[in-house]
Amino acid sequence: MDIPLSHEIIVGDCVAEMARMPAASVDLIFADPPYNLQLSGALHRPDDSLVDAVDDDWDRFASFEAYDAFTRAWLLAARRVLKPNGAMWVIGSYHNIFRVGAILQDLGFWILNDVVWRKNNPMPNFRGRRFTNAHETMIWAARSADAKYTFNYEAMKAGNDDLQMRSDWLLPICTGGERLKDADGRKVHPTQKPEALLARVLMSSTRRGDVILDPFSGSGTTAAVAKRFGRSAIGIERDRTYAAAARERIAGIETLSDEVLSESPTKREAPRVAFGVLVEQGLIAPGARLTDHKGNLEAVVRADGTVAAGNVVGSIHKIGALVQNATACNGWTFWHYDKAGRRVPIDELRTQVRSQMAADGA
Amino acid sequence: MDIPLSHEIIVGDCVAEMARMPAASVDLIFADPPYNLQLSGALHRPDDSLVDAVDDDWDRFASFEAYDAFTRAWLLAARRVLKPNGAMWVIGSYHNIFRVGAILQDLGFWILNDVVWRKNNPMPNFRGRRFTNAHETMIWAARSADAKYTFNYEAMKAGNDDLQMRSDWLLPICTGGERLKDADGRKVHPTQKPEALLARVLMSSTRRGDVILDPFSGSGTTAAVAKRFGRSAIGIERDRTYAAAARERIAGIETLSDEVLSESPTKREAPRVAFGVLVEQGLIAPGARLTDHKGNLEAVVRADGTVAAGNVVGSIHKIGALVQNATACNGWTFWHYDKAGRRVPIDELRTQVRSQMAADGA
DNA sequence: GTGAGGCATGAATCTAGTA
DNA sequence: ATACTAGATTCATGCCTCA
């Protein structure tokens, strides 16, 4: 498997640069927008009119208004470049995240989760007047409510001791060797995010070869992690110094091997096999008796791949639901057949068919 | 010490009822407004059991605009009844919290922290399409940016193994005996909050005898915890059934004993002692040499209670910051004096003065 | 009385593909 | 767009029953 990847950092204003990109061209956006309300650069409204600069004289309301206009502008541009089934992550703190969240809802994004990044080693509150600000908030949102977004549920669960991944993630902040330093040993970027955070974001909600966009690229963590994990990345950054550091950083990253990156098909993605195929192939005989795992409820296999309970005939799922008086049922795991005196789920027979199909295909 | 307390549940619409209350009469508001969940269709667990969803009328809004208008109305009414130095907590989920947060910022509230309630035992995500929604978000905000809000820093820290209390709190959801049930054994209220959550909120940000208002009182957890911890409470609740259950619940609560509730004075509340007083009282002599704990950096005590480093003169804090090239410094713990050959923080001298003051006062 | 096992349940924006 | 169907999907906790 060989997916051509590219990793690019564009220097420029993200609203203008996104406007130059083709619409519906990006699978996932990760954005770490500025949350300093005393904005220094020029702000543009969605109609590209200039927002009055916010300077030392800033008044709170004017400042929020300016920040909202800026947020609406970049979110609109971001939504345009997203594929219909695309999704977005935004990270922020209490200073800005509520405004960002409300506006993205207004624009039609559909929030899937808010995820809390709990920091192992946050900066203490030195003045003792508040709680230690020990987390940041990420919003994960699909482009729209009906988007078929990517979520690697099984991978997340497997990586979490076989428990569902929760909405609170404990990860250390970016320090030590991972932190980019300039020639004088000073940190290159004030808010460099840890690669582990981006790794979980990308591994949970993208596939190999996906195109990731980071409109506030900064030190390039998103693109660096994308490259390592076999995803393409486009970073946009206004500051040439940050962009240069990011390019150098990304150049030094190697994409992991195919072996490590190859995705095992999930249960949902496995080829569909009808129960009738098992009967056709003689894996289970017409007239065979199926039961639930306790052996109490039963049904009889019919030649056409349906099953019968009493005088009612239907699919393994329908009849499974019926005999339990339930609204729905997965017949594959509910029904068992007799295999040398042991009750075994019929799903085992489906697995046999699938492995045979895979062997034939190879 | 005997503070007269009252605990009242008013039946009515919270906006109207708050409008009838005197302005600037409440110390703290805790609000658990409807979340606007926007549920569609039924959800079943994998075992086919039905999830008892929050589908009550009070949680249904026609649109985001309608929800925003509702939010603005109750936040405005709430702000009016708050004392100038009052504060507010609001709890919500990703469905509503971003809108609430943005609006309260617009109205002039000043966010102090967002606090994450991490649930030990959240409901799983049954369809495997998202992360387990394992937390809710609380916003803690002062009435205005210049409010002198209450924060019991020392108590929080002491109750957290002498570590600063963080912005993420791990607490179980409300189940078992604490959960109010009606005569048929059904839960009285669909979203009853755990008392432990309210206990931490009230113990962190109120004082004994404070007046607490809960505009969405529901099952009365806020008032119940307020009564237990020696605070007054006003609950407003539209639903008569909820209000009746809350009144009965509150009647069964006993306020803890004076002994348990008496607040140990925090360092911040301890009488202020200027460094000059130590000089005046002869506890440290003008001309004495102060150093940092390693003995590297130094300053000289002046007769007027300032200190000098080189030819710069200023407070112990200012000069402490200067010699470290830092923006701020607590001079009391930074500077040490020579006590029989050992370097001892000057804070020890302040403690001596305070105990003398306490003895004089007694 | 005690421990093992079954059962209920919690603020939930919870599917995907084909006809 | 709507309808139908195949089929994938749960963790911690408290209470109860039964051995």
CSV table of N, CA and C in Angstrom, one decimal, chain A residues 87-152:
chain,number,residue,atom,x,y,z
A,87,ALA,N,-14.7,16.7,9.2
A,87,ALA,CA,-14.9,17.1,10.6
A,87,ALA,C,-13.8,18.0,11.0
A,88,MET,N,-14.0,18.6,12.2
A,88,MET,CA,-13.0,19.6,12.6
A,88,MET,C,-12.8,19.5,14.1
A,89,TRP,N,-11.6,19.8,14.6
A,89,TRP,CA,-11.3,19.9,16.0
A,89,TRP,C,-10.9,21.3,16.2
A,90,VAL,N,-11.3,21.9,17.3
A,90,VAL,CA,-10.8,23.2,17.7
A,90,VAL,C,-10.4,23.1,19.2
A,91,ILE,N,-9.3,23.7,19.5
A,91,ILE,CA,-8.8,23.7,20.9
A,91,ILE,C,-8.8,25.1,21.5
A,92,GLY,N,-9.2,25.2,22.7
A,92,GLY,CA,-9.2,26.5,23.3
A,92,GLY,C,-9.3,26.5,24.8
A,93,SER,N,-9.4,27.6,25.4
A,93,SER,CA,-9.5,27.7,26.9
A,93,SER,C,-10.8,28.5,27.2
A,94,TYR,N,-11.1,28.7,28.4
A,94,TYR,CA,-12.3,29.4,28.8
A,94,TYR,C,-12.4,30.8,28.2
A,95,HIS,N,-11.2,31.4,27.8
A,95,HIS,CA,-11.2,32.7,27.3
A,95,HIS,C,-12.0,32.8,26.0
A,96,ASN,N,-11.8,31.7,25.2
A,96,ASN,CA,-12.4,31.8,23.8
A,96,ASN,C,-13.3,30.7,23.4
A,97,ILE,N,-13.2,29.5,24.1
A,97,ILE,CA,-13.8,28.3,23.6
A,97,ILE,C,-15.4,28.4,23.5
A,98,PHE,N,-16.0,29.2,24.4
A,98,PHE,CA,-17.4,29.3,24.4
A,98,PHE,C,-17.9,30.1,23.2
A,99,ARG,N,-17.1,31.1,22.9
A,99,ARG,CA,-17.5,31.9,21.7
A,99,ARG,C,-17.3,31.0,20.4
A,100,VAL,N,-16.2,30.3,20.4
A,100,VAL,CA,-15.9,29.5,19.2
A,100,VAL,C,-17.1,28.4,19.1
A,101,GLY,N,-17.4,27.8,20.2
A,101,GLY,CA,-18.4,26.7,20.2
A,101,GLY,C,-19.8,27.2,19.7
A,102,ALA,N,-20.2,28.4,20.2
A,102,ALA,CA,-21.5,28.9,19.9
A,102,ALA,C,-21.5,29.3,18.4
A,103,ILE,N,-20.4,29.9,17.9
A,103,ILE,CA,-20.4,30.3,16.5
A,103,ILE,C,-20.4,29.1,15.6
A,104,LEU,N,-19.6,28.0,15.9
A,104,LEU,CA,-19.6,26.9,15.0
A,104,LEU,C,-21.0,26.2,15.0
A,105,GLN,N,-21.7,26.2,16.1
A,105,GLN,CA,-23.0,25.7,16.1
A,105,GLN,C,-23.9,26.5,15.1
A,106,ASP,N,-23.8,27.9,15.2
A,106,ASP,CA,-24.6,28.8,14.4
A,106,ASP,C,-24.3,28.5,12.9
A,107,LEU,N,-23.1,28.1,12.6
A,107,LEU,CA,-22.7,28.0,11.2
A,107,LEU,C,-23.1,26.6,10.6
A,108,GLY,N,-23.6,25.7,11.5
A,108,GLY,CA,-24.1,24.4,11.0
A,108,GLY,C,-23.2,23.3,11.3
A,109,PHE,N,-22.1,23.5,11.9
A,109,PHE,CA,-21.3,22.4,12.4
A,109,PHE,C,-22.1,21.6,13.5
A,110,TRP,N,-21.9,20.3,13.6
A,110,TRP,CA,-22.6,19.5,14.5
A,110,TRP,C,-21.6,18.9,15.5
A,111,ILE,N,-21.7,19.3,16.8
A,111,ILE,CA,-20.8,18.9,17.8
A,111,ILE,C,-20.9,17.4,18.1
A,112,LEU,N,-19.8,16.7,18.1
A,112,LEU,CA,-19.9,15.3,18.3
A,112,LEU,C,-19.4,15.0,19.8
A,113,ASN,N,-18.4,15.7,20.2
A,113,ASN,CA,-18.0,15.6,21.6
A,113,ASN,C,-17.3,16.9,22.0
A,114,ASP,N,-17.3,17.3,23.2
A,114,ASP,CA,-16.2,18.2,23.7
A,114,ASP,C,-15.3,17.3,24.5
A,115,VAL,N,-14.0,17.4,24.2
A,115,VAL,CA,-13.0,16.6,24.8
A,115,VAL,C,-12.1,17.4,25.7
A,116,VAL,N,-11.9,17.0,26.9
A,116,VAL,CA,-11.1,17.7,27.8
A,116,VAL,C,-9.7,17.2,27.8
A,117,TRP,N,-8.7,18.0,27.5
A,117,TRP,CA,-7.3,17.6,27.7
A,117,TRP,C,-6.9,18.0,29.1
A,118,ARG,N,-6.8,17.0,29.9
A,118,ARG,CA,-6.3,17.2,31.3
A,118,ARG,C,-4.8,17.1,31.3
A,119,LYS,N,-4.2,18.2,31.9
A,119,LYS,CA,-2.7,18.2,31.9
A,119,LYS,C,-2.1,17.6,33.1
A,120,ASN,N,-1.2,16.7,32.9
A,120,ASN,CA,-0.4,16.1,34.0
A,120,ASN,C,0.2,17.2,34.8
A,121,ASN,N,0.8,18.1,34.1
A,121,ASN,CA,1.7,19.1,34.8
A,121,ASN,C,1.4,20.5,34.4
A,122,PRO,N,0.2,20.9,34.8
A,122,PRO,CA,-0.2,22.3,34.5
A,122,PRO,C,0.6,23.3,35.3
A,123,MET,N,0.6,24.5,34.8
A,123,MET,CA,1.2,25.6,35.6
A,123,MET,C,0.3,25.9,36.8
A,124,PRO,N,0.9,26.0,38.0
A,124,PRO,CA,0.0,26.3,39.1
A,124,PRO,C,-0.6,27.7,39.0
A,125,ASN,N,-1.6,28.0,39.8
A,125,ASN,CA,-2.1,29.3,39.9
A,125,ASN,C,-1.3,30.0,41.0
A,126,PHE,N,-0.5,30.9,40.6
A,126,PHE,CA,0.5,31.5,41.5
A,126,PHE,C,-0.1,32.4,42.6
A,127,ARG,N,-1.2,33.0,42.2
A,127,ARG,CA,-1.8,34.0,43.2
A,127,ARG,C,-2.8,33.4,44.1
A,128,GLY,N,-3.1,32.1,43.9
A,128,GLY,CA,-4.0,31.4,44.8
A,128,GLY,C,-5.4,32.0,44.8
A,129,ARG,N,-5.9,32.5,43.7
A,129,ARG,CA,-7.2,33.2,43.7
A,129,ARG,C,-8.2,32.4,42.8
A,130,ARG,N,-7.7,31.3,42.2
A,130,ARG,CA,-8.6,30.5,41.4
A,130,ARG,C,-8.1,29.0,41.5
A,131,PHE,N,-8.9,28.1,40.9
A,131,PHE,CA,-8.4,26.8,40.7
A,131,PHE,C,-7.3,26.7,39.7
A,132,THR,N,-6.4,25.8,39.9
A,132,THR,CA,-5.4,25.5,38.9
A,132,THR,C,-6.0,25.2,37.6
A,133,ASN,N,-5.7,26.0,36.6
A,133,ASN,CA,-6.3,25.8,35.3
A,133,ASN,C,-5.6,24.6,34.6
A,134,ALA,N,-6.1,23.5,34.9
A,134,ALA,CA,-5.4,22.2,34.6
A,134,ALA,C,-5.9,21.5,33.3
A,135,HIS,N,-6.7,22.2,32.5
A,135,HIS,CA,-7.2,21.5,31.3
A,135,HIS,C,-7.4,22.5,30.2
A,136,GLU,N,-7.5,22.0,29.0
A,136,GLU,CA,-8.0,22.8,27.8
A,136,GLU,C,-9.1,22.0,27.2
A,137,THR,N,-9.9,22.7,26.5
A,137,THR,CA,-11.1,22.1,25.9
A,137,THR,C,-11.0,22.0,24.4
A,138,MET,N,-11.3,20.8,23.8
A,138,MET,CA,-11.4,20.6,22.4
A,138,MET,C,-12.8,20.3,22.0
A,139,ILE,N,-13.2,20.9,20.9
A,139,ILE,CA,-14.5,20.6,20.4
A,139,ILE,C,-14.3,19.8,19.1
A,140,TRP,N,-15.0,18.6,19.0
A,140,TRP,CA,-14.9,17.8,17.8
A,140,TRP,C,-16.3,17.9,17.2
A,141,ALA,N,-16.3,18.4,15.9
A,141,ALA,CA,-17.6,18.7,15.3
A,141,ALA,C,-17.5,18.2,13.8
A,142,ALA,N,-18.6,17.6,13.4
A,142,ALA,CA,-18.8,17.2,12.0
A,142,ALA,C,-19.2,18.5,11.2
A,143,ARG,N,-19.0,18.5,9.9
A,143,ARG,CA,-19.3,19.6,9.1
A,143,ARG,C,-20.8,19.9,9.1
A,144,SER,N,-21.6,18.8,9.3
A,144,SER,CA,-23.1,19.0,9.4
A,144,SER,C,-23.6,17.8,10.2
A,145,ALA,N,-24.9,17.9,10.6
A,145,ALA,CA,-25.5,16.9,11.4
A,145,ALA,C,-25.6,15.5,10.7
A,146,ASP,N,-25.6,15.6,9.4
A,146,ASP,CA,-25.8,14.3,8.7
A,146,ASP,C,-24.5,13.8,8.1
A,147,ALA,N,-23.4,14.4,8.4
A,147,ALA,CA,-22.1,14.0,7.9
A,147,ALA,C,-21.7,12.6,8.4
A,148,LYS,N,-21.2,11.8,7.5
A,148,LYS,CA,-20.7,10.4,7.9
A,148,LYS,C,-19.2,10.6,8.2
A,149,TYR,N,-19.0,11.1,9.4
A,149,TYR,CA,-17.6,11.4,9.9
A,149,TYR,C,-16.9,10.1,10.2
A,150,THR,N,-15.6,10.2,10.2
A,150,THR,CA,-14.7,9.1,10.6
A,150,THR,C,-14.5,9.0,12.1
A,151,PHE,N,-14.7,7.8,12.6
A,151,PHE,CA,-14.4,7.6,14.1
A,151,PHE,C,-13.9,6.1,14.2
A,152,ASN,N,-12.6,6.0,14.6
A,152,ASN,CA,-12.0,4.7,14.7
A,152,ASN,C,-12.3,4.1,16.1
